[in-house]
mmCIF file of C-alpha atoms in Angstrom:
data_model
loop_
_atom_site.group_PDB
_atom_site.id
_atom_site.type_symbol
_atom_site.label_atom_id
_atom_site.label_comp_id
_atom_site.label_asym_id
_atom_site.label_seq_id
_atom_site.Cartn_x
_atom_site.Cartn_y
_atom_site.Cartn_z
ATOM 1 C CA MET A 1 -11.737 255.210 40.727
ATOM 2 C CA ASP A 2 -11.654 259.019 40.509
ATOM 3 C CA PHE A 3 -10.618 261.128 43.473
ATOM 4 C CA PRO A 4 -10.808 264.880 44.060
ATOM 5 C CA LEU A 5 -7.541 266.608 43.228
ATOM 6 C CA SER A 6 -5.470 269.121 45.149
ATOM 7 C CA PHE A 7 -2.555 271.282 44.086
ATOM 8 C CA VAL A 8 0.800 270.049 45.371
ATOM 9 C CA THR A 9 4.473 269.943 44.671
ATOM 10 C CA SER A 10 7.258 268.355 46.622
ATOM 11 C CA PRO A 11 11.016 268.505 46.503
ATOM 12 C CA PRO A 12 12.649 265.085 46.127
ATOM 13 C CA HIS A 13 13.501 264.729 49.815
ATOM 14 C CA VAL A 14 9.920 265.000 51.121
ATOM 15 C CA GLY A 15 8.771 261.648 52.516
ATOM 16 C CA SER A 16 5.282 260.159 52.391
ATOM 17 C CA TRP A 17 3.885 256.652 52.633
ATOM 18 C CA SER A 18 1.811 257.182 49.517
ATOM 19 C CA ALA A 19 3.445 257.911 46.186
ATOM 20 C CA GLU A 20 4.312 261.543 45.488
ATOM 21 C CA MET A 21 3.883 264.032 42.689
ATOM 22 C CA LYS A 22 6.984 266.145 42.168
ATOM 23 C CA SER A 23 7.642 269.403 40.336
ATOM 24 C CA ASN A 24 9.342 272.725 40.956
ATOM 25 C CA SER A 25 6.281 274.973 41.085
ATOM 26 C CA LEU A 26 2.784 274.676 42.485
ATOM 27 C CA GLU A 27 0.049 273.616 40.116
ATOM 28 C CA ARG A 28 -3.620 274.408 40.679
ATOM 29 C CA ARG A 29 -5.734 271.363 39.875
ATOM 30 C CA PRO A 30 -9.539 271.557 39.645
ATOM 31 C CA GLU A 31 -11.821 269.291 41.600
ATOM 32 C CA THR A 32 -13.215 266.474 39.522
ATOM 33 C CA GLU A 33 -16.831 266.149 38.421
ATOM 34 C CA GLN A 34 -17.204 263.226 40.811
ATOM 35 C CA THR A 35 -16.260 265.467 43.722
ATOM 36 C CA ALA A 36 -18.833 268.057 42.753
ATOM 37 C CA MET A 37 -21.477 265.327 42.583
ATOM 38 C CA THR A 38 -20.736 264.014 46.093
ATOM 39 C CA SER A 39 -20.193 267.461 47.654
ATOM 40 C CA ASN A 40 -22.981 268.714 49.961
ATOM 41 C CA LYS A 41 -25.129 265.606 49.446
ATOM 42 C CA LEU A 42 -24.363 263.928 52.757
ATOM 43 C CA GLY A 43 -25.952 266.594 54.924
ATOM 44 C CA LEU A 44 -23.446 265.819 57.680
ATOM 45 C CA ARG A 45 -21.731 268.218 60.036
ATOM 46 C CA LEU A 46 -18.043 267.584 59.380
ATOM 47 C CA ALA A 47 -14.811 268.437 61.171
ATOM 48 C CA ALA A 48 -11.163 267.502 60.769
ATOM 49 C CA CYS A 49 -8.203 266.940 63.077
ATOM 50 C CA LEU A 50 -4.639 267.221 61.760
ATOM 51 C CA LEU A 51 -3.136 265.131 64.547
ATOM 52 C CA ASN A 52 0.578 265.901 65.043
ATOM 53 C CA VAL A 53 2.512 263.067 66.705
ATOM 54 C CA SER A 54 6.183 262.986 67.651
ATOM 55 C CA GLU A 55 7.077 259.895 65.629
ATOM 56 C CA ALA A 56 7.958 259.410 61.955
ATOM 57 C CA ARG A 57 10.694 256.790 61.901
ATOM 58 C CA LYS A 58 8.513 253.834 62.892
ATOM 59 C CA LYS A 59 5.888 253.405 60.200
ATOM 60 C CA ASP A 60 4.082 250.652 62.083
ATOM 61 C CA VAL A 61 3.639 252.867 65.142
ATOM 62 C CA VAL A 62 2.192 255.791 63.159
ATOM 63 C CA GLU A 63 -0.170 253.570 61.174
ATOM 64 C CA LYS A 64 -1.314 251.910 64.402
ATOM 65 C CA ILE A 65 -2.221 255.369 65.751
ATOM 66 C CA ALA A 66 -4.110 256.136 62.535
ATOM 67 C CA ARG A 67 -6.066 252.877 62.705
ATOM 68 C CA ALA A 68 -6.975 253.545 66.338
ATOM 69 C CA ALA A 69 -8.987 256.515 65.066
ATOM 70 C CA LEU A 70 -10.966 254.119 62.861
ATOM 71 C CA TYR A 71 -11.451 250.979 64.962
ATOM 72 C CA ASP A 72 -12.001 250.245 68.635
ATOM 73 C CA LYS A 73 -10.032 247.593 70.562
ATOM 74 C CA ASN A 74 -12.373 244.884 69.314
ATOM 75 C CA GLY A 75 -11.945 245.882 65.692
ATOM 76 C CA LYS A 76 -15.367 247.509 65.431
ATOM 77 C CA VAL A 77 -15.426 250.431 63.018
ATOM 78 C CA HIS A 78 -15.973 253.923 64.367
ATOM 79 C CA PRO A 79 -18.835 255.257 62.214
ATOM 80 C CA ASN A 80 -18.489 258.209 59.844
ATOM 81 C CA THR A 81 -14.722 258.464 60.252
ATOM 82 C CA THR A 82 -11.904 258.418 57.706
ATOM 83 C CA VAL A 83 -8.142 258.917 57.802
ATOM 84 C CA LEU A 84 -7.437 260.962 54.692
ATOM 85 C CA ASN A 85 -3.668 261.240 54.831
ATOM 86 C CA ILE A 86 -0.511 260.339 56.726
ATOM 87 C CA PHE A 87 2.488 262.585 56.194
ATOM 88 C CA SER A 88 5.787 261.768 57.907
ATOM 89 C CA ASP A 89 9.128 263.540 57.890
ATOM 90 C CA TYR A 90 12.178 261.582 59.045
ATOM 91 C CA ASP A 91 14.331 264.610 59.911
ATOM 92 C CA TYR A 92 11.492 266.248 61.839
ATOM 93 C CA ASN A 93 10.560 262.871 63.405
ATOM 94 C CA ARG A 94 7.008 264.112 63.225
ATOM 95 C CA SER A 95 3.874 262.835 61.493
ATOM 96 C CA VAL A 96 0.595 264.528 60.646
ATOM 97 C CA ILE A 97 -2.435 262.228 60.511
ATOM 98 C CA THR A 98 -5.507 263.808 58.902
ATOM 99 C CA ILE A 99 -8.618 262.449 60.629
ATOM 100 C CA ALA A 100 -12.036 263.591 59.404
ATOM 101 C CA ALA A 101 -15.449 262.677 60.774
ATOM 102 C CA THR A 102 -18.830 263.995 61.744
ATOM 103 C CA ALA A 103 -18.861 266.506 64.581
ATOM 104 C CA GLU A 104 -20.634 263.901 66.711
ATOM 105 C CA GLN A 105 -17.959 261.240 66.129
ATOM 106 C CA ILE A 106 -14.630 263.025 65.755
ATOM 107 C CA GLY A 107 -14.040 263.401 69.487
ATOM 108 C CA GLU A 108 -14.201 259.675 70.202
ATOM 109 C CA SER A 109 -12.052 258.842 67.169
ATOM 110 C CA VAL A 110 -9.357 261.366 68.063
ATOM 111 C CA VAL A 111 -9.219 260.324 71.719
ATOM 112 C CA SER A 112 -8.749 256.697 70.618
ATOM 113 C CA ALA A 113 -5.841 257.720 68.384
ATOM 114 C CA CYS A 114 -4.281 259.780 71.185
ATOM 115 C CA ILE A 115 -4.516 256.905 73.666
ATOM 116 C CA GLU A 116 -2.650 254.673 71.223
ATOM 117 C CA GLY A 117 -0.094 257.418 70.592
ATOM 118 C CA PHE A 118 0.614 257.935 74.283
ATOM 119 C CA ALA A 119 1.071 254.184 74.705
ATOM 120 C CA SER A 120 3.507 253.988 71.785
ATOM 121 C CA ILE A 121 5.597 257.186 71.979
ATOM 122 C CA ASP A 122 7.967 258.155 74.791
ATOM 123 C CA LEU A 123 8.855 261.836 74.412
ATOM 124 C CA SER A 124 11.997 261.408 76.530
ATOM 125 C CA GLU A 125 13.440 259.251 73.725
ATOM 126 C CA HIS A 126 12.417 261.569 70.887
ATOM 127 C CA HIS A 127 15.041 263.130 68.613
ATOM 128 C CA GLY A 128 14.169 265.411 65.704
ATOM 129 C CA ILE A 129 14.818 268.894 64.353
ATOM 130 C CA HIS A 130 11.213 270.111 64.656
ATOM 131 C CA PRO A 131 10.148 271.697 67.969
ATOM 132 C CA CYS A 132 7.748 269.636 70.058
ATOM 133 C CA LEU A 133 6.606 269.442 73.659
ATOM 134 C CA GLY A 134 4.331 266.410 73.557
ATOM 135 C CA ALA A 135 4.391 262.774 72.499
ATOM 136 C CA ILE A 136 1.037 263.765 71.020
ATOM 137 C CA ASP A 137 2.090 267.309 70.227
ATOM 138 C CA LEU A 138 -0.965 268.910 68.664
ATOM 139 C CA VAL A 139 -4.685 268.104 68.437
ATOM 140 C CA PRO A 140 -6.380 270.872 66.408
ATOM 141 C CA ILE A 141 -10.074 270.627 65.475
ATOM 142 C CA TYR A 142 -11.124 272.446 62.298
ATOM 143 C CA PRO A 143 -14.670 272.969 60.983
ATOM 144 C CA LEU A 144 -15.311 271.611 57.486
ATOM 145 C CA SER A 145 -19.072 271.796 56.934
ATOM 146 C CA GLY A 146 -22.067 272.772 59.044
ATOM 147 C CA VAL A 147 -20.019 273.154 62.244
ATOM 148 C CA THR A 148 -19.285 276.402 64.055
ATOM 149 C CA LEU A 149 -15.984 277.271 65.675
ATOM 150 C CA ASP A 150 -17.688 277.345 69.061
ATOM 151 C CA LYS A 151 -18.872 273.778 68.511
ATOM 152 C CA CYS A 152 -15.349 272.754 67.521
ATOM 153 C CA GLY A 153 -14.106 274.380 70.712
ATOM 154 C CA GLU A 154 -16.602 272.302 72.703
ATOM 155 C CA VAL A 155 -15.451 269.144 70.907
ATOM 156 C CA ALA A 156 -11.808 270.015 71.642
ATOM 157 C CA ARG A 157 -12.517 270.513 75.353
ATOM 158 C CA ASP A 158 -14.285 267.144 75.448
ATOM 159 C CA ILE A 159 -11.243 265.577 73.752
ATOM 160 C CA ALA A 160 -8.949 267.104 76.371
ATOM 161 C CA GLU A 161 -11.090 265.739 79.202
ATOM 162 C CA GLY A 162 -11.271 262.333 77.504
ATOM 163 C CA MET A 163 -7.495 262.211 77.126
ATOM 164 C CA ALA A 164 -6.928 263.187 80.749
ATOM 165 C CA THR A 165 -9.399 260.552 81.956
ATOM 166 C CA ALA A 166 -7.850 257.771 79.859
ATOM 167 C CA ILE A 167 -4.225 258.823 80.481
ATOM 168 C CA PRO A 168 -4.199 260.554 83.908
ATOM 169 C CA GLU A 169 -0.474 261.361 83.599
ATOM 170 C CA CYS A 170 -0.857 263.476 80.421
ATOM 171 C CA SER A 171 -0.790 267.283 80.442
ATOM 172 C CA ILE A 172 -2.796 269.523 78.116
ATOM 173 C CA PHE A 173 -2.996 273.196 77.205
ATOM 174 C CA LEU A 174 -6.041 274.610 75.431
ATOM 175 C CA PHE A 175 -5.920 277.154 72.605
ATOM 176 C CA GLY A 176 -8.204 279.047 70.273
ATOM 177 C CA HIS A 177 -11.934 278.446 70.681
ATOM 178 C CA ALA A 178 -11.264 275.729 73.259
ATOM 179 C CA ASP A 179 -9.550 278.266 75.537
ATOM 180 C CA LEU A 180 -12.540 279.870 77.258
ATOM 181 C CA GLN A 181 -10.443 282.150 79.470
ATOM 182 C CA GLY A 182 -8.236 283.952 76.991
ATOM 183 C CA ARG A 183 -8.995 282.595 73.503
ATOM 184 C CA LYS A 184 -5.237 282.640 72.974
ATOM 185 C CA SER A 185 -4.014 281.360 69.626
ATOM 186 C CA LEU A 186 -1.818 278.293 69.274
ATOM 187 C CA ALA A 187 1.234 280.457 68.568
ATOM 188 C CA GLU A 188 0.600 282.569 71.686
ATOM 189 C CA LYS A 189 0.198 279.525 73.921
ATOM 190 C CA ARG A 190 3.326 277.937 72.451
ATOM 191 C CA ARG A 191 5.359 281.078 73.124
ATOM 192 C CA ASP A 192 4.077 281.147 76.705
ATOM 193 C CA LEU A 193 5.223 277.540 77.207
ATOM 194 C CA GLY A 194 8.573 277.896 75.443
ATOM 195 C CA TRP A 195 7.593 275.452 72.682
ATOM 196 C CA PHE A 196 9.972 277.122 70.231
ATOM 197 C CA LYS A 197 12.975 276.579 72.510
ATOM 198 C CA ASN A 198 15.264 273.586 72.618
ATOM 199 C CA LYS A 199 13.682 271.008 74.936
ATOM 200 C CA LYS A 200 16.870 270.978 77.033
ATOM 201 C CA GLU A 201 16.199 274.623 77.946
ATOM 202 C CA ILE A 202 12.679 273.953 79.271
ATOM 203 C CA ASP A 203 11.901 273.363 82.940
ATOM 204 C CA LEU A 204 8.720 271.264 82.908
ATOM 205 C CA ASN A 205 8.050 272.071 86.554
ATOM 206 C CA LYS A 206 7.422 275.695 85.612
ATOM 207 C CA LEU A 207 4.899 274.955 82.866
ATOM 208 C CA LYS A 208 1.244 275.613 83.661
ATOM 209 C CA CYS A 209 -1.288 273.444 81.847
ATOM 210 C CA ASP A 210 -5.076 273.711 81.626
ATOM 211 C CA VAL A 211 -6.079 270.049 81.895
ATOM 212 C CA GLY A 212 -4.455 266.941 83.368
ATOM 213 C CA ALA A 213 -1.395 266.296 85.491
ATOM 214 C CA LYS A 214 1.879 268.149 85.956
ATOM 215 C CA PRO A 215 4.020 267.681 82.836
ATOM 216 C CA SER A 216 6.501 264.820 82.562
ATOM 217 C CA TRP A 217 9.009 264.008 79.846
ATOM 218 C CA ARG A 218 7.273 260.665 79.233
ATOM 219 C CA TYR A 219 4.153 262.323 77.812
ATOM 220 C CA GLY A 220 5.145 265.988 77.585
ATOM 221 C CA VAL A 221 2.505 268.659 77.004
ATOM 222 C CA THR A 222 -0.198 268.357 74.349
ATOM 223 C CA GLY A 223 -1.949 271.292 72.669
ATOM 224 C CA VAL A 224 -5.685 270.742 72.128
ATOM 225 C CA GLY A 225 -7.841 273.409 70.555
ATOM 226 C CA ALA A 226 -10.028 274.679 67.745
ATOM 227 C CA SER A 227 -9.551 277.310 65.077
ATOM 228 C CA PRO A 228 -10.310 277.998 61.434
ATOM 229 C CA TYR A 229 -8.475 275.566 59.154
ATOM 230 C CA VAL A 230 -4.658 275.685 59.103
ATOM 231 C CA MET A 231 -2.616 274.303 56.189
ATOM 232 C CA ASN A 232 1.059 273.395 56.107
ATOM 233 C CA CYS A 233 3.147 274.686 53.215
ATOM 234 C CA ASN A 234 6.900 274.029 53.078
ATOM 235 C CA VAL A 235 9.355 275.690 50.702
ATOM 236 C CA THR A 236 12.877 274.289 50.268
ATOM 237 C CA LEU A 237 15.760 276.667 49.530
ATOM 238 C CA CYS A 238 18.795 275.731 47.434
ATOM 239 C CA THR A 239 21.180 276.563 50.236
ATOM 240 C CA GLN A 240 22.650 275.144 53.416
ATOM 241 C CA ASP A 241 22.834 278.582 55.035
ATOM 242 C CA LEU A 242 20.344 278.412 57.919
ATOM 243 C CA THR A 243 20.872 282.111 58.684
ATOM 244 C CA ILE A 244 19.389 283.037 55.303
ATOM 245 C CA GLY A 245 16.496 280.655 55.913
ATOM 246 C CA ARG A 246 15.753 282.211 59.285
ATOM 247 C CA GLU A 247 15.870 285.709 57.812
ATOM 248 C CA ILE A 248 13.349 284.731 55.150
ATOM 249 C CA ALA A 249 11.107 282.960 57.682
ATOM 250 C CA THR A 250 11.116 286.070 59.867
ATOM 251 C CA ALA A 251 10.336 288.322 56.889
ATOM 252 C CA ILE A 252 7.204 286.412 55.852
ATOM 253 C CA ARG A 253 5.683 285.905 59.317
ATOM 254 C CA SER A 254 2.402 287.703 59.940
ATOM 255 C CA ARG A 255 3.883 289.332 63.069
ATOM 256 C CA THR A 256 6.538 291.047 60.944
ATOM 257 C CA GLU A 257 5.699 294.381 59.320
ATOM 258 C CA GLY A 258 5.083 293.617 55.657
ATOM 259 C CA GLY A 259 4.745 289.892 56.402
ATOM 260 C CA LEU A 260 2.106 287.539 55.024
ATOM 261 C CA LYS A 261 -1.232 287.562 56.830
ATOM 262 C CA GLY A 262 -1.967 284.364 58.722
ATOM 263 C CA VAL A 263 1.455 282.831 58.037
ATOM 264 C CA GLN A 264 3.676 281.424 60.789
ATOM 265 C CA ALA A 265 7.107 280.310 59.580
ATOM 266 C CA MET A 266 10.266 278.591 60.822
ATOM 267 C CA ALA A 267 13.473 277.516 59.052
ATOM 268 C CA PHE A 268 15.135 274.137 59.510
ATOM 269 C CA PRO A 269 18.161 272.314 58.099
ATOM 270 C CA HIS A 270 16.562 269.549 56.093
ATOM 271 C CA ASN A 271 18.133 266.778 54.028
ATOM 272 C CA GLY A 272 21.198 268.867 53.210
ATOM 273 C CA LEU A 273 19.224 272.028 52.353
ATOM 274 C CA VAL A 274 17.125 274.573 54.273
ATOM 275 C CA GLU A 275 13.349 274.330 54.506
ATOM 276 C CA ILE A 276 10.909 277.125 55.338
ATOM 277 C CA ALA A 277 7.999 275.444 57.127
ATOM 278 C CA CYS A 278 4.816 277.537 57.121
ATOM 279 C CA ASN A 279 1.564 277.234 59.010
ATOM 280 C CA VAL A 280 -1.045 278.956 56.818
ATOM 281 C CA GLU A 281 -3.964 280.085 58.965
ATOM 282 C CA SER A 282 -7.461 280.899 57.747
ATOM 283 C CA PHE A 283 -8.870 284.245 58.883
ATOM 284 C CA GLN A 284 -12.046 286.325 58.650
ATOM 285 C CA ASP A 285 -10.588 289.850 58.649
ATOM 286 C CA ALA A 286 -10.975 292.227 55.723
ATOM 287 C CA LEU A 287 -8.528 291.494 52.946
ATOM 288 C CA ASP A 288 -5.839 293.776 51.617
ATOM 289 C CA SER A 289 -6.589 294.187 47.911
ATOM 290 C CA SER A 290 -3.042 295.199 47.059
ATOM 291 C CA SER A 291 -0.708 292.600 45.572
ATOM 292 C CA THR A 292 2.994 292.672 44.896
ATOM 293 C CA THR A 293 2.951 289.804 42.420
ATOM 294 C CA ASN A 294 0.775 288.570 39.581
ATOM 295 C CA VAL A 295 -0.205 285.583 41.719
ATOM 296 C CA GLU A 296 -3.610 285.531 43.436
ATOM 297 C CA LYS A 297 -2.840 286.639 46.972
ATOM 298 C CA HIS A 298 -5.706 285.148 48.960
ATOM 299 C CA ILE A 299 -8.101 282.243 48.513
ATOM 300 C CA SER A 300 -11.563 282.389 50.105
ATOM 301 C CA TYR A 301 -14.080 279.744 51.092
ATOM 302 C CA ASN A 302 -17.335 279.538 53.057
ATOM 303 C CA SER A 303 -18.070 277.612 56.230
ATOM 304 C CA CYS A 304 -21.286 277.909 58.250
ATOM 305 C CA SER A 305 -22.340 280.987 56.240
ATOM 306 C CA LYS A 306 -19.058 282.737 57.069
ATOM 307 C CA THR A 307 -16.306 283.620 54.634
ATOM 308 C CA PHE A 308 -12.746 282.664 55.502
ATOM 309 C CA SER A 309 -9.568 283.396 53.571
ATOM 310 C CA TYR A 310 -5.998 282.165 53.597
ATOM 311 C CA MET A 311 -2.770 283.183 51.925
ATOM 312 C CA SER A 312 -2.355 281.416 48.607
ATOM 313 C CA PRO A 313 0.492 278.864 48.620
ATOM 314 C CA LEU A 314 1.363 280.237 45.191
ATOM 315 C CA HIS A 315 1.820 283.693 46.714
ATOM 316 C CA ILE A 316 3.842 282.293 49.623
ATOM 317 C CA GLU A 317 6.114 280.520 47.147
ATOM 318 C CA ALA A 318 6.468 283.687 45.061
ATOM 319 C CA ARG A 319 7.352 285.824 48.111
ATOM 320 C CA ILE A 320 9.957 283.320 49.324
ATOM 321 C CA ARG A 321 11.372 282.965 45.819
ATOM 322 C CA GLY A 322 11.774 286.738 45.611
ATOM 323 C CA LEU A 323 13.477 287.001 49.007
ATOM 324 C CA ALA A 324 15.752 284.084 48.143
ATOM 325 C CA ALA A 325 16.680 285.687 44.833
ATOM 326 C CA GLN A 326 17.885 288.747 46.731
ATOM 327 C CA GLN A 327 20.392 286.417 48.405
ATOM 328 C CA GLY A 328 21.376 284.898 45.055
ATOM 329 C CA ILE A 329 19.687 281.534 45.651
ATOM 330 C CA ASP A 330 16.746 279.646 44.126
ATOM 331 C CA ILE A 331 14.108 277.361 45.616
ATOM 332 C CA ALA A 332 14.176 273.600 45.152
ATOM 333 C CA GLY A 333 10.452 273.022 45.491
ATOM 334 C CA THR A 334 7.257 273.653 47.434
ATOM 335 C CA ALA A 335 5.093 271.115 49.244
ATOM 336 C CA LEU A 336 1.499 271.616 50.323
ATOM 337 C CA ILE A 337 1.213 269.030 53.097
ATOM 338 C CA GLY A 338 -2.152 267.371 52.904
ATOM 339 C CA PHE A 339 -5.107 269.485 51.787
ATOM 340 C CA SER A 340 -6.520 272.934 51.364
ATOM 341 C CA PRO A 341 -9.705 273.435 53.453
ATOM 342 C CA GLN A 342 -11.930 273.112 50.389
ATOM 343 C CA VAL A 343 -10.304 269.882 49.245
ATOM 344 C CA CYS A 344 -10.284 268.465 52.779
ATOM 345 C CA LYS A 345 -14.056 268.989 52.910
ATOM 346 C CA SER A 346 -14.781 267.492 49.488
ATOM 347 C CA THR A 347 -12.404 264.573 50.051
ATOM 348 C CA THR A 348 -14.037 263.835 53.405
ATOM 349 C CA GLU A 349 -17.456 263.805 51.744
ATOM 350 C CA TYR A 350 -16.131 261.489 49.054
ATOM 351 C CA ALA A 351 -14.481 259.079 51.500
ATOM 352 C CA LEU A 352 -17.490 258.895 53.821
ATOM 353 C CA SER A 353 -20.034 258.528 51.011
ATOM 354 C CA HIS A 354 -17.977 255.634 49.579
ATOM 355 C CA GLY A 355 -17.244 254.044 52.967
ATOM 356 C CA ILE A 356 -13.461 254.440 52.628
ATOM 357 C CA ALA A 357 -12.097 254.500 56.183
ATOM 358 C CA GLU A 358 -8.402 254.068 55.307
ATOM 359 C CA PHE A 359 -8.491 256.604 52.506
ATOM 360 C CA TRP A 360 -4.773 257.315 52.768
ATOM 361 C CA LYS A 361 -4.109 253.902 51.218
ATOM 362 C CA THR A 362 -6.127 254.699 48.083
ATOM 363 C CA ARG A 363 -4.516 257.981 47.123
ATOM 364 C CA LYS A 364 -2.038 256.506 44.637
ATOM 365 C CA GLY A 365 0.076 259.628 44.349
ATOM 366 C CA ILE A 366 -2.681 262.165 43.830
ATOM 367 C CA PHE A 367 -1.969 263.711 47.212
ATOM 368 C CA MET A 368 1.045 264.001 49.455
#
């Protein structure tokens, strides 16, 4: 069976429950002919949720959450839904479950997964190097095909209300197009809440949420929102010096003068080395045509007759490699976690048209 291809690399320490492809530089791989044939033929309005849960060390728990997005309590299949990927990192103790469905179905599927996650994960017992504030830490809704950002915001608000109804003790903040009052981005809301701090420094009683109960350490605080697609791209440095990693992460952030547009970055000690973890946001603003490397700087795609762009993972890798070289160190590898927006769309179309609900099991090393 042929599947659409993405471009990925991964350093040896990156964990996944499907087999991995490993190399030391990113490779661009074209979509297959089969993908092109299935693309745009379904006529469905599609959206994706990259569900971030605060558990990676119990495979059975994470897979149970994934299956809850696909089946109800009686084992009946949720229609037009697929789980494309499960990525888990032991050191982070964090998993990303890629759920894709029609705009009409994704809300119910995601709420079902969140209910299972809240039942299975106790944030007060969580230990990991990645920041988090919630047992279910992040519920972002991204448009894939035929869905506007405003519609995704509506879906996200419905998800938040559904979560609060099913789990009255949970606490939720809204961001992006789900945040009707301020349209604050995820990063802005996280800074307001102290998400980037050590959990021991946070006083839950002082946190103000948008939906649900006052925060507790059992459930924590969950971010639910909608935005243009966000990828995760991690670059591992051949060093144990976290100070260098933090300097590089600061240099490439979009908030930094001369940083990379749409890129949020943090540095973590990871499996004996240092990893630069990047959120790569899509944006609609005019592009800067200048380029400091021979690598394509931005990649563009269309959604609902609008053009979005994001920083090329190849360019991110090249910028980090250059900054690392100034410190006399190399990079060990780069990992694109999951999918680019284009490949997420085409893979969703493929999985739904072939009735593959548990798509993550069929990947056989093509994806991370």
